[in-house]
Amino acid sequence: MSFSTFIQHCLTGISLGGAYALISIGYTLVYGILLLINFAHADIFMMAGYFMIFAMASFPWQVAIPIVILATVVLGVVIERVAYKPLRNAPRMSVMISAIGVSYLLQNLATYLFSALPQGYPTIPPLKKVIQLGSVTTSLVTLITPVLTILLVILLMLLVRHSKFGMAMRAVSKDFETSQLMGIKINRVVSYTFAIGSALAAIGSILYFTDRMSVTPFSGTMPGLKCFVAAVLGGIGSIPGAMIGGFIIGITETFLVAFGYSTYSDAVTFLFLIIILIVRPTGLLGEELTEKV
Amino acid sequence: MPDTPVLELEHVTVQFGGVVAVDSLDLTIQPGEIVALIGPNGAGKTTAFNAITGVYKPTNGCIRFKGDILEEDFPQGKMRKLYRGRDAGQYQKRVVRTPDEICRLGIARTFQNIRLFKQLTVFENVLIAYHCHIQANIFASTFRLNHREERRMRDGAMALLDLVGLADSAQEKADNLPYGKQRHLEIARALATQPELLLLDEPAAGMNPQETDELTSFIYDMKERFKLTIFMIEHHMNLVMDISDRIYVVDFGKRIADGRPEEIQSNPAVISAYLGVQA
Amino acid sequence: MPVNKHRKLSPVLSLAVILLLLIFLIVLEQHQASNRMVVAVLQKGAILAVAAVAMNLPNGFTGIFSLGMAGFMSIGAYITAILTIPTDTIESVYYISGVAGWVMSIKRALDGLPQPLLVLVALLIGGLVASLFAFLIGIPVLRFKSDYLAIATLGFSEIIRALVASPQLDRVTNGSYGLKNIPGFATASGSGALLIPFAIAAVCIFIMVLVINSSYGRAFKAIREDDIAAEAMGINLLKHKELSFVISSFFTAISGGMLAMYMRSIDSKTFQVSLTYDILLIVVIGGMGSVTGSIISAFLITASKEWWLRFFDQTLYIGNWQVPLLRTGFRMVVFSVLLMVVVLFYRRGLMGDREFSWEDILGLPRRWRRRRAVTAAARADAAEAKDGGKHDA
Ligand SMILES: Nc1ncnc2c1ncn2[C@@H]1O[C@H](COP(=O)(O)OP(=O)(O)OP(=O)(O)O)[C@@H](O)[C@H]1O
Ligand SMILES: [Mg+2]
């Protein structure tokens, strides 16, 4: 492969990785706090795709994007309130099933409302602008995605490190019960966490679908699984870890597809999961937690 | 020549991040002894038990069971820099065992915050503990080719329940037992694994004086009947002074005294560190 | 003692019910032409009952969350299909790219077997292959965090689906065209259409019940209740979780093989993740940790989905008025809402972790009577206490 195609694939990979990174953060935050694999996150991401289709039908993109983010945040927070909060003290298994239930419901609802056929994703003109970098041609979205991802991650880390809310969030993820006893408003922290995760998923969905061009009710499933793996790879609970994991998976996938192994590209993601669990179960940046007995 | 000790801890340190929960603890327990481990809250007693039973691995030091190395470790990786305990560099080997292996070797335990199989019956709770020595594989067990073994397990469980006075509640859910009985059931379950060394983590916690007295004689009976060695953590001083042959006192993870009950009662270090805290 | 009387009675009652069921199935089989829907629902119910009990084994009895049902079923289904499609018509099934040589030689080697034996061998091979996969996935995943098993198995089943449809496997799985001409349960005369699936299902479920009631099954339950205590009681967590997961995958694959025989033609889309969720729905509604719950729920859900509530998916007019909401896809929305309602408000499902027992049913009137007596006594006590209070004052 020539140098310029190589660069081309790198850019595509980094861009896909950026979208994955934004989605993984939602998984990592929720798992960090509630020890819950939020299966519905993938479908929240899918719903954000449909929201965009509808928003763009009546508004210009400058208005549509905030609407989509807002709608996705509302969806995420409502799901947490309705499906997870009542199960705070229930066995872990019940909460996981509830998460699956929401995922199942969103998929079936999307099939019912929008049919199982792929719906065209609208183009956001500035994102599609073609850019010439030496011999490499690419669209603006490819360049914006990684930059935006890194900016958002830095912003989020500042928030977690230095704000009062961030401190509460870290406390809750270290010890749920004690922080409750210390007067931290757990429900508010959890809601904000879901809001942040969903907002990032909405942005990720815009970046992801702009490149894919269509949405189906099952569009979320596979990216969702990969993003969870990315979160595990980076170290579950770690925000920069999720970002690194997202980039690794995005770039690997792009190159596998480029070399003609697209059938196996999904399988390789799960190979990553298996390998990381064998070699370094805490992930690249995760820290070991010992359960108190 | 004295017998080989049942349990030996040599410079055992357990550290969580920067917190040294157990600090270079040495202790020895001889066969047939009842030894108590006492110390103020947070002294690291439960952590020491968890290290012995393999729930946590020691950060540094060596644990021997009947003369053989049970576990041994030294600070590695990130811990090398973080390590704050003593005796670093004295150990080079790494031996780790899982809790189930350790149980099958003959060390059984109870938990400070009772951990029964709550939704299962009292009988099942004890019966499950017999599973650790099962001979039959899953195929034989599924098709009941081991009915003789199964019968033996069931009879053993029933006999044990009879012994601890829980035969009447055999078919009740463990969760529905009164608190004191749950403590007894936990001991019965531990006995069902046929241990040589029994670790009891605050068996009398939450009991009134009368229940504590009953428990004292119960523990003593079990020890005699099953030829056990007992190592227990306990805050009830009456119980401790009554049945212990020897007592170890720890504070901030370190051993501050050891000896016979009379010696401990009059030890100034203990009085200031432990009884002083209580007063 | 009445309870003892019930205990003696219950095997008799069970035997009677089984006999009645047998007669019912035989009669129904004779009249299948006029009862197509009932026959289909019963066949599918039996198949899903096996899948549901198999899913319950890790999820409800061992406390580990496996979501690989669709993947393991597709392994079973494809192996059963490939091995049982008649050798003389196989070329017409793979008319696009032909059959791989090694597949043909395996088929030829098995050709001598009589049909029922061939089906049995095919189902068993499917089960064994699925178990092998489960074993390999389990080693890394179950050792560390069994939470991740959910993701690993879900991912695995999506990968299997992608592989099955991939052009590289065209000559084995027929790629995206799928397989057809799979022989059904019934012989040419139509006999066995119900008895065969019910017999296979009964044997599978019976074996799983034996596992659950064995010493190993008790160890599974101990792990579900408290894994730290189970480990401290000498139960090797990895080994037992592996056992539970592998056995479950074996029977899941068998149910997949049966599904292929029921559907007569399969392709990779049959085994989407939603198939796993369909089975999860059955398990949760039946009660996590209850075999009888799963069985009852399998038939109830199948009947409602395929038969009683079918009209949800069709536009319906009453006079000139179109009933709102009803159109394609509505049925599945209703079922997913049902799943959520059960999880949130009736967490125990139909049976909780209890099993159906005649003693409970026969004991009911007595217990009601006793409860009424107890409440009456309590009321009397309360009244007395009030009186006592008055005296004191
Ligand atoms: N898993 C863990 N992670 C971090 N710190 C821990 C962990 N387990 C115990 N500790 C800390 O180790 C110290 C010793 O705790 P431990 O439970 O052993 O005390 P203890 O002597 O049993 O006290 P008590 O009498 O209250 O039971 C405490 O400061 C505790 O917070
Ligand atoms: Mg303690």
PDB file of C-alpha atoms in Angstrom, chain C residues 97-291:
ATOM      1  CA  SER C  97     -20.865 -22.322  -4.702  1.00  0.00           C
ATOM      2  CA  GLY C  98     -21.003 -26.062  -4.095  1.00  0.00           C
ATOM      3  CA  VAL C  99     -20.242 -28.096  -0.987  1.00  0.00           C
ATOM      4  CA  ALA C 100     -16.796 -28.303   0.557  1.00  0.00           C
ATOM      5  CA  GLY C 101     -15.144 -31.660   0.091  1.00  0.00           C
ATOM      6  CA  TRP C 102     -14.647 -32.396   3.760  1.00  0.00           C
ATOM      7  CA  VAL C 103     -18.290 -31.701   4.505  1.00  0.00           C
ATOM      8  CA  MET C 104     -19.262 -34.189   1.835  1.00  0.00           C
ATOM      9  CA  SER C 105     -16.949 -36.861   3.199  1.00  0.00           C
ATOM     10  CA  ILE C 106     -18.363 -36.476   6.699  1.00  0.00           C
ATOM     11  CA  LYS C 107     -21.854 -36.730   5.300  1.00  0.00           C
ATOM     12  CA  ARG C 108     -20.962 -39.839   3.299  1.00  0.00           C
ATOM     13  CA  ALA C 109     -19.445 -41.421   6.380  1.00  0.00           C
ATOM     14  CA  LEU C 110     -22.704 -40.881   8.264  1.00  0.00           C
ATOM     15  CA  ASP C 111     -24.911 -41.920   5.378  1.00  0.00           C
ATOM     16  CA  GLY C 112     -25.311 -45.486   6.551  1.00  0.00           C
ATOM     17  CA  LEU C 113     -27.096 -44.424   9.739  1.00  0.00           C
ATOM     18  CA  PRO C 114     -30.866 -44.738   9.938  1.00  0.00           C
ATOM     19  CA  GLN C 115     -32.601 -41.356  10.031  1.00  0.00           C
ATOM     20  CA  PRO C 116     -33.446 -41.168  13.774  1.00  0.00           C
ATOM     21  CA  LEU C 117     -29.914 -42.123  14.723  1.00  0.00           C
ATOM     22  CA  LEU C 118     -28.488 -39.602  12.284  1.00  0.00           C
ATOM     23  CA  VAL C 119     -30.544 -36.838  13.862  1.00  0.00           C
ATOM     24  CA  LEU C 120     -29.367 -37.889  17.286  1.00  0.00           C
ATOM     25  CA  VAL C 121     -25.732 -37.956  16.218  1.00  0.00           C
ATOM     26  CA  ALA C 122     -26.089 -34.552  14.550  1.00  0.00           C
ATOM     27  CA  LEU C 123     -27.653 -32.997  17.644  1.00  0.00           C
ATOM     28  CA  LEU C 124     -24.941 -34.442  19.861  1.00  0.00           C
ATOM     29  CA  ILE C 125     -22.123 -33.245  17.617  1.00  0.00           C
ATOM     30  CA  GLY C 126     -23.670 -29.773  17.575  1.00  0.00           C
ATOM     31  CA  GLY C 127     -23.841 -29.840  21.358  1.00  0.00           C
ATOM     32  CA  LEU C 128     -20.250 -30.960  21.713  1.00  0.00           C
ATOM     33  CA  VAL C 129     -18.881 -28.337  19.338  1.00  0.00           C
ATOM     34  CA  ALA C 130     -20.804 -25.614  21.160  1.00  0.00           C
ATOM     35  CA  SER C 131     -19.496 -26.893  24.498  1.00  0.00           C
ATOM     36  CA  LEU C 132     -15.961 -26.686  23.200  1.00  0.00           C
ATOM     37  CA  PHE C 133     -16.464 -23.067  22.205  1.00  0.00           C
ATOM     38  CA  ALA C 134     -18.043 -22.301  25.558  1.00  0.00           C
ATOM     39  CA  PHE C 135     -15.154 -23.927  27.359  1.00  0.00           C
ATOM     40  CA  LEU C 136     -12.615 -21.820  25.479  1.00  0.00           C
ATOM     41  CA  ILE C 137     -14.476 -18.556  26.043  1.00  0.00           C
ATOM     42  CA  GLY C 138     -14.987 -19.402  29.676  1.00  0.00           C
ATOM     43  CA  ILE C 139     -11.346 -19.902  30.610  1.00  0.00           C
ATOM     44  CA  PRO C 140     -10.262 -16.255  30.417  1.00  0.00           C
ATOM     45  CA  VAL C 141     -13.614 -14.608  31.026  1.00  0.00           C
ATOM     46  CA  LEU C 142     -14.920 -16.577  33.990  1.00  0.00           C
ATOM     47  CA  ARG C 143     -11.611 -16.370  35.785  1.00  0.00           C
ATOM     48  CA  PHE C 144     -11.639 -12.634  36.185  1.00  0.00           C
ATOM     49  CA  LYS C 145     -15.009 -10.953  36.109  1.00  0.00           C
ATOM     50  CA  SER C 146     -18.034 -12.973  35.247  1.00  0.00           C
ATOM     51  CA  ASP C 147     -19.725  -9.639  34.446  1.00  0.00           C
ATOM     52  CA  TYR C 148     -17.768  -9.558  31.271  1.00  0.00           C
ATOM     53  CA  LEU C 149     -19.154 -12.939  30.300  1.00  0.00           C
ATOM     54  CA  ALA C 150     -22.296 -11.133  29.180  1.00  0.00           C
ATOM     55  CA  ILE C 151     -20.324  -8.987  26.753  1.00  0.00           C
ATOM     56  CA  ALA C 152     -18.022 -11.787  25.649  1.00  0.00           C
ATOM     57  CA  THR C 153     -20.892 -14.155  24.885  1.00  0.00           C
ATOM     58  CA  LEU C 154     -22.968 -11.473  23.205  1.00  0.00           C
ATOM     59  CA  GLY C 155     -19.956 -10.594  21.069  1.00  0.00           C
ATOM     60  CA  PHE C 156     -19.312 -14.256  20.387  1.00  0.00           C
ATOM     61  CA  SER C 157     -22.816 -14.813  19.101  1.00  0.00           C
ATOM     62  CA  GLU C 158     -22.560 -11.794  16.795  1.00  0.00           C
ATOM     63  CA  ILE C 159     -19.220 -13.064  15.494  1.00  0.00           C
ATOM     64  CA  ILE C 160     -20.615 -16.525  14.830  1.00  0.00           C
ATOM     65  CA  ARG C 161     -23.435 -14.890  12.919  1.00  0.00           C
ATOM     66  CA  ALA C 162     -21.019 -12.836  10.855  1.00  0.00           C
ATOM     67  CA  LEU C 163     -18.838 -15.869  10.177  1.00  0.00           C
ATOM     68  CA  VAL C 164     -21.754 -18.042   9.159  1.00  0.00           C
ATOM     69  CA  ALA C 165     -22.818 -15.456   6.599  1.00  0.00           C
ATOM     70  CA  SER C 166     -19.306 -14.723   5.382  1.00  0.00           C
ATOM     71  CA  PRO C 167     -18.274 -15.590   1.828  1.00  0.00           C
ATOM     72  CA  GLN C 168     -15.273 -17.514   3.169  1.00  0.00           C
ATOM     73  CA  LEU C 169     -17.625 -20.133   4.594  1.00  0.00           C
ATOM     74  CA  ASP C 170     -19.896 -20.255   1.550  1.00  0.00           C
ATOM     75  CA  ARG C 171     -19.092 -23.870   0.864  1.00  0.00           C
ATOM     76  CA  VAL C 172     -19.912 -24.928   4.416  1.00  0.00           C
ATOM     77  CA  THR C 173     -22.790 -22.736   5.560  1.00  0.00           C
ATOM     78  CA  ASN C 174     -23.976 -21.587   2.154  1.00  0.00           C
ATOM     79  CA  GLY C 175     -23.221 -18.019   3.249  1.00  0.00           C
ATOM     80  CA  SER C 176     -26.067 -15.591   3.239  1.00  0.00           C
ATOM     81  CA  TYR C 177     -28.345 -17.930   1.288  1.00  0.00           C
ATOM     82  CA  GLY C 178     -28.862 -20.127   4.308  1.00  0.00           C
ATOM     83  CA  LEU C 179     -29.768 -23.788   4.333  1.00  0.00           C
ATOM     84  CA  LYS C 180     -32.999 -25.435   3.315  1.00  0.00           C
ATOM     85  CA  ASN C 181     -34.414 -28.927   2.808  1.00  0.00           C
ATOM     86  CA  ILE C 182     -33.722 -29.726   6.448  1.00  0.00           C
ATOM     87  CA  PRO C 183     -35.792 -32.746   7.405  1.00  0.00           C
ATOM     88  CA  GLY C 184     -38.442 -32.026  10.031  1.00  0.00           C
ATOM     89  CA  PHE C 185     -39.357 -34.064  13.077  1.00  0.00           C
ATOM     90  CA  ALA C 186     -42.108 -36.077  11.455  1.00  0.00           C
ATOM     91  CA  THR C 187     -41.721 -39.082   9.217  1.00  0.00           C
ATOM     92  CA  ALA C 188     -43.345 -39.016   5.810  1.00  0.00           C
ATOM     93  CA  SER C 189     -46.625 -40.203   7.319  1.00  0.00           C
ATOM     94  CA  GLY C 190     -46.608 -37.293   9.743  1.00  0.00           C
ATOM     95  CA  SER C 191     -46.121 -39.370  12.878  1.00  0.00           C
ATOM     96  CA  GLY C 192     -43.666 -38.082  15.443  1.00  0.00           C
ATOM     97  CA  ALA C 193     -44.296 -34.428  14.672  1.00  0.00           C
ATOM     98  CA  LEU C 194     -45.027 -33.842  18.340  1.00  0.00           C
ATOM     99  CA  LEU C 195     -43.764 -36.914  20.123  1.00  0.00           C
ATOM    100  CA  ILE C 196     -40.207 -36.574  18.837  1.00  0.00           C
ATOM    101  CA  PRO C 197     -39.588 -32.941  19.848  1.00  0.00           C
ATOM    102  CA  PHE C 198     -41.306 -33.563  23.169  1.00  0.00           C
ATOM    103  CA  ALA C 199     -39.244 -36.666  23.809  1.00  0.00           C
ATOM    104  CA  ILE C 200     -35.948 -34.892  23.028  1.00  0.00           C
ATOM    105  CA  ALA C 201     -36.977 -31.897  25.119  1.00  0.00           C
ATOM    106  CA  ALA C 202     -38.020 -34.099  28.013  1.00  0.00           C
ATOM    107  CA  VAL C 203     -34.714 -35.969  28.023  1.00  0.00           C
ATOM    108  CA  CYS C 204     -32.688 -32.726  27.847  1.00  0.00           C
ATOM    109  CA  ILE C 205     -34.627 -31.040  30.601  1.00  0.00           C
ATOM    110  CA  PHE C 206     -34.582 -34.171  32.732  1.00  0.00           C
ATOM    111  CA  ILE C 207     -30.781 -34.319  32.516  1.00  0.00           C
ATOM    112  CA  MET C 208     -30.479 -30.637  33.411  1.00  0.00           C
ATOM    113  CA  VAL C 209     -32.748 -31.190  36.399  1.00  0.00           C
ATOM    114  CA  LEU C 210     -30.517 -34.059  37.477  1.00  0.00           C
ATOM    115  CA  VAL C 211     -27.509 -31.745  37.217  1.00  0.00           C
ATOM    116  CA  ILE C 212     -29.235 -29.065  39.252  1.00  0.00           C
ATOM    117  CA  ASN C 213     -30.195 -31.519  41.969  1.00  0.00           C
ATOM    118  CA  SER C 214     -26.774 -33.130  42.110  1.00  0.00           C
ATOM    119  CA  SER C 215     -24.013 -32.108  44.449  1.00  0.00           C
ATOM    120  CA  TYR C 216     -22.542 -30.000  41.659  1.00  0.00           C
ATOM    121  CA  GLY C 217     -25.870 -28.263  41.161  1.00  0.00           C
ATOM    122  CA  ARG C 218     -25.923 -27.389  44.849  1.00  0.00           C
ATOM    123  CA  ALA C 219     -22.456 -25.924  44.449  1.00  0.00           C
ATOM    124  CA  PHE C 220     -23.781 -23.807  41.548  1.00  0.00           C
ATOM    125  CA  LYS C 221     -26.498 -22.444  43.797  1.00  0.00           C
ATOM    126  CA  ALA C 222     -23.954 -21.711  46.495  1.00  0.00           C
ATOM    127  CA  ILE C 223     -21.979 -19.629  44.017  1.00  0.00           C
ATOM    128  CA  ARG C 224     -25.140 -17.772  43.075  1.00  0.00           C
ATOM    129  CA  GLU C 225     -25.944 -17.050  46.708  1.00  0.00           C
ATOM    130  CA  ASP C 226     -22.488 -15.902  47.787  1.00  0.00           C
ATOM    131  CA  ASP C 227     -19.414 -16.614  45.730  1.00  0.00           C
ATOM    132  CA  ILE C 228     -16.959 -15.601  48.430  1.00  0.00           C
ATOM    133  CA  ALA C 229     -18.510 -17.943  50.968  1.00  0.00           C
ATOM    134  CA  ALA C 230     -18.731 -20.693  48.343  1.00  0.00           C
ATOM    135  CA  GLU C 231     -15.057 -20.344  47.608  1.00  0.00           C
ATOM    136  CA  ALA C 232     -14.240 -20.386  51.301  1.00  0.00           C
ATOM    137  CA  MET C 233     -16.167 -23.668  51.538  1.00  0.00           C
ATOM    138  CA  GLY C 234     -13.782 -25.256  49.040  1.00  0.00           C
ATOM    139  CA  ILE C 235     -15.781 -24.764  45.848  1.00  0.00           C
ATOM    140  CA  ASN C 236     -13.509 -23.979  42.912  1.00  0.00           C
ATOM    141  CA  LEU C 237     -15.308 -21.039  41.327  1.00  0.00           C
ATOM    142  CA  LEU C 238     -13.724 -21.222  37.901  1.00  0.00           C
ATOM    143  CA  LYS C 239     -14.320 -24.946  37.548  1.00  0.00           C
ATOM    144  CA  HIS C 240     -17.943 -24.810  38.604  1.00  0.00           C
ATOM    145  CA  LYS C 241     -18.792 -21.736  36.566  1.00  0.00           C
ATOM    146  CA  GLU C 242     -17.169 -23.420  33.568  1.00  0.00           C
ATOM    147  CA  LEU C 243     -19.195 -26.583  34.156  1.00  0.00           C
ATOM    148  CA  SER C 244     -22.431 -24.688  34.363  1.00  0.00           C
ATOM    149  CA  PHE C 245     -21.657 -22.605  31.296  1.00  0.00           C
ATOM    150  CA  VAL C 246     -20.483 -25.564  29.209  1.00  0.00           C
ATOM    151  CA  ILE C 247     -23.457 -27.756  30.093  1.00  0.00           C
ATOM    152  CA  SER C 248     -25.797 -24.884  29.322  1.00  0.00           C
ATOM    153  CA  SER C 249     -24.156 -24.345  25.949  1.00  0.00           C
ATOM    154  CA  PHE C 250     -24.442 -28.027  25.118  1.00  0.00           C
ATOM    155  CA  PHE C 251     -28.190 -28.078  25.604  1.00  0.00           C
ATOM    156  CA  THR C 252     -28.611 -24.671  23.988  1.00  0.00           C
ATOM    157  CA  ALA C 253     -26.985 -26.065  20.859  1.00  0.00           C
ATOM    158  CA  ILE C 254     -29.332 -29.047  20.953  1.00  0.00           C
ATOM    159  CA  SER C 255     -32.298 -26.711  21.123  1.00  0.00           C
ATOM    160  CA  GLY C 256     -30.762 -24.867  18.172  1.00  0.00           C
ATOM    161  CA  GLY C 257     -30.592 -28.126  16.238  1.00  0.00           C
ATOM    162  CA  MET C 258     -34.236 -28.762  17.050  1.00  0.00           C
ATOM    163  CA  LEU C 259     -35.083 -25.252  15.913  1.00  0.00           C
ATOM    164  CA  ALA C 260     -33.463 -25.989  12.545  1.00  0.00           C
ATOM    165  CA  MET C 261     -35.609 -29.117  12.236  1.00  0.00           C
ATOM    166  CA  TYR C 262     -38.694 -27.140  13.163  1.00  0.00           C
ATOM    167  CA  MET C 263     -38.020 -24.315  10.716  1.00  0.00           C
ATOM    168  CA  ARG C 264     -36.810 -26.577   7.901  1.00  0.00           C
ATOM    169  CA  SER C 265     -34.741 -23.713   6.548  1.00  0.00           C
ATOM    170  CA  ILE C 266     -32.357 -21.398   8.395  1.00  0.00           C
ATOM    171  CA  ASP C 267     -30.013 -18.544   7.679  1.00  0.00           C
ATOM    172  CA  SER C 268     -27.764 -16.318   9.754  1.00  0.00           C
ATOM    173  CA  LYS C 269     -30.576 -13.823  10.436  1.00  0.00           C
ATOM    174  CA  THR C 270     -32.455 -16.480  12.388  1.00  0.00           C
ATOM    175  CA  PHE C 271     -29.838 -16.181  15.095  1.00  0.00           C
ATOM    176  CA  GLN C 272     -29.700 -12.486  15.824  1.00  0.00           C
ATOM    177  CA  VAL C 273     -29.191 -11.217  19.335  1.00  0.00           C
ATOM    178  CA  SER C 274     -32.934 -10.743  19.582  1.00  0.00           C
ATOM    179  CA  LEU C 275     -33.272 -14.537  19.723  1.00  0.00           C
ATOM    180  CA  THR C 276     -31.226 -14.476  22.927  1.00  0.00           C
ATOM    181  CA  TYR C 277     -33.439 -11.727  24.279  1.00  0.00           C
ATOM    182  CA  ASP C 278     -36.553 -13.723  23.386  1.00  0.00           C
ATOM    183  CA  ILE C 279     -35.264 -16.571  25.520  1.00  0.00           C
ATOM    184  CA  LEU C 280     -34.236 -14.234  28.307  1.00  0.00           C
ATOM    185  CA  LEU C 281     -37.812 -12.939  28.299  1.00  0.00           C
ATOM    186  CA  ILE C 282     -39.074 -16.488  28.824  1.00  0.00           C
ATOM    187  CA  VAL C 283     -36.609 -17.162  31.635  1.00  0.00           C
ATOM    188  CA  VAL C 284     -37.327 -13.922  33.463  1.00  0.00           C
ATOM    189  CA  ILE C 285     -41.080 -14.302  33.202  1.00  0.00           C
ATOM    190  CA  GLY C 286     -40.889 -17.919  34.339  1.00  0.00           C
ATOM    191  CA  GLY C 287     -38.632 -17.013  37.257  1.00  0.00           C
ATOM    192  CA  MET C 288     -34.852 -17.044  37.454  1.00  0.00           C
ATOM    193  CA  GLY C 289     -33.917 -20.261  39.151  1.00  0.00           C
ATOM    194  CA  SER C 290     -37.074 -22.226  38.412  1.00  0.00           C
ATOM    195  CA  VAL C 291     -37.075 -25.026  35.848  1.00  0.00           C
TER     196      VAL C 291
END
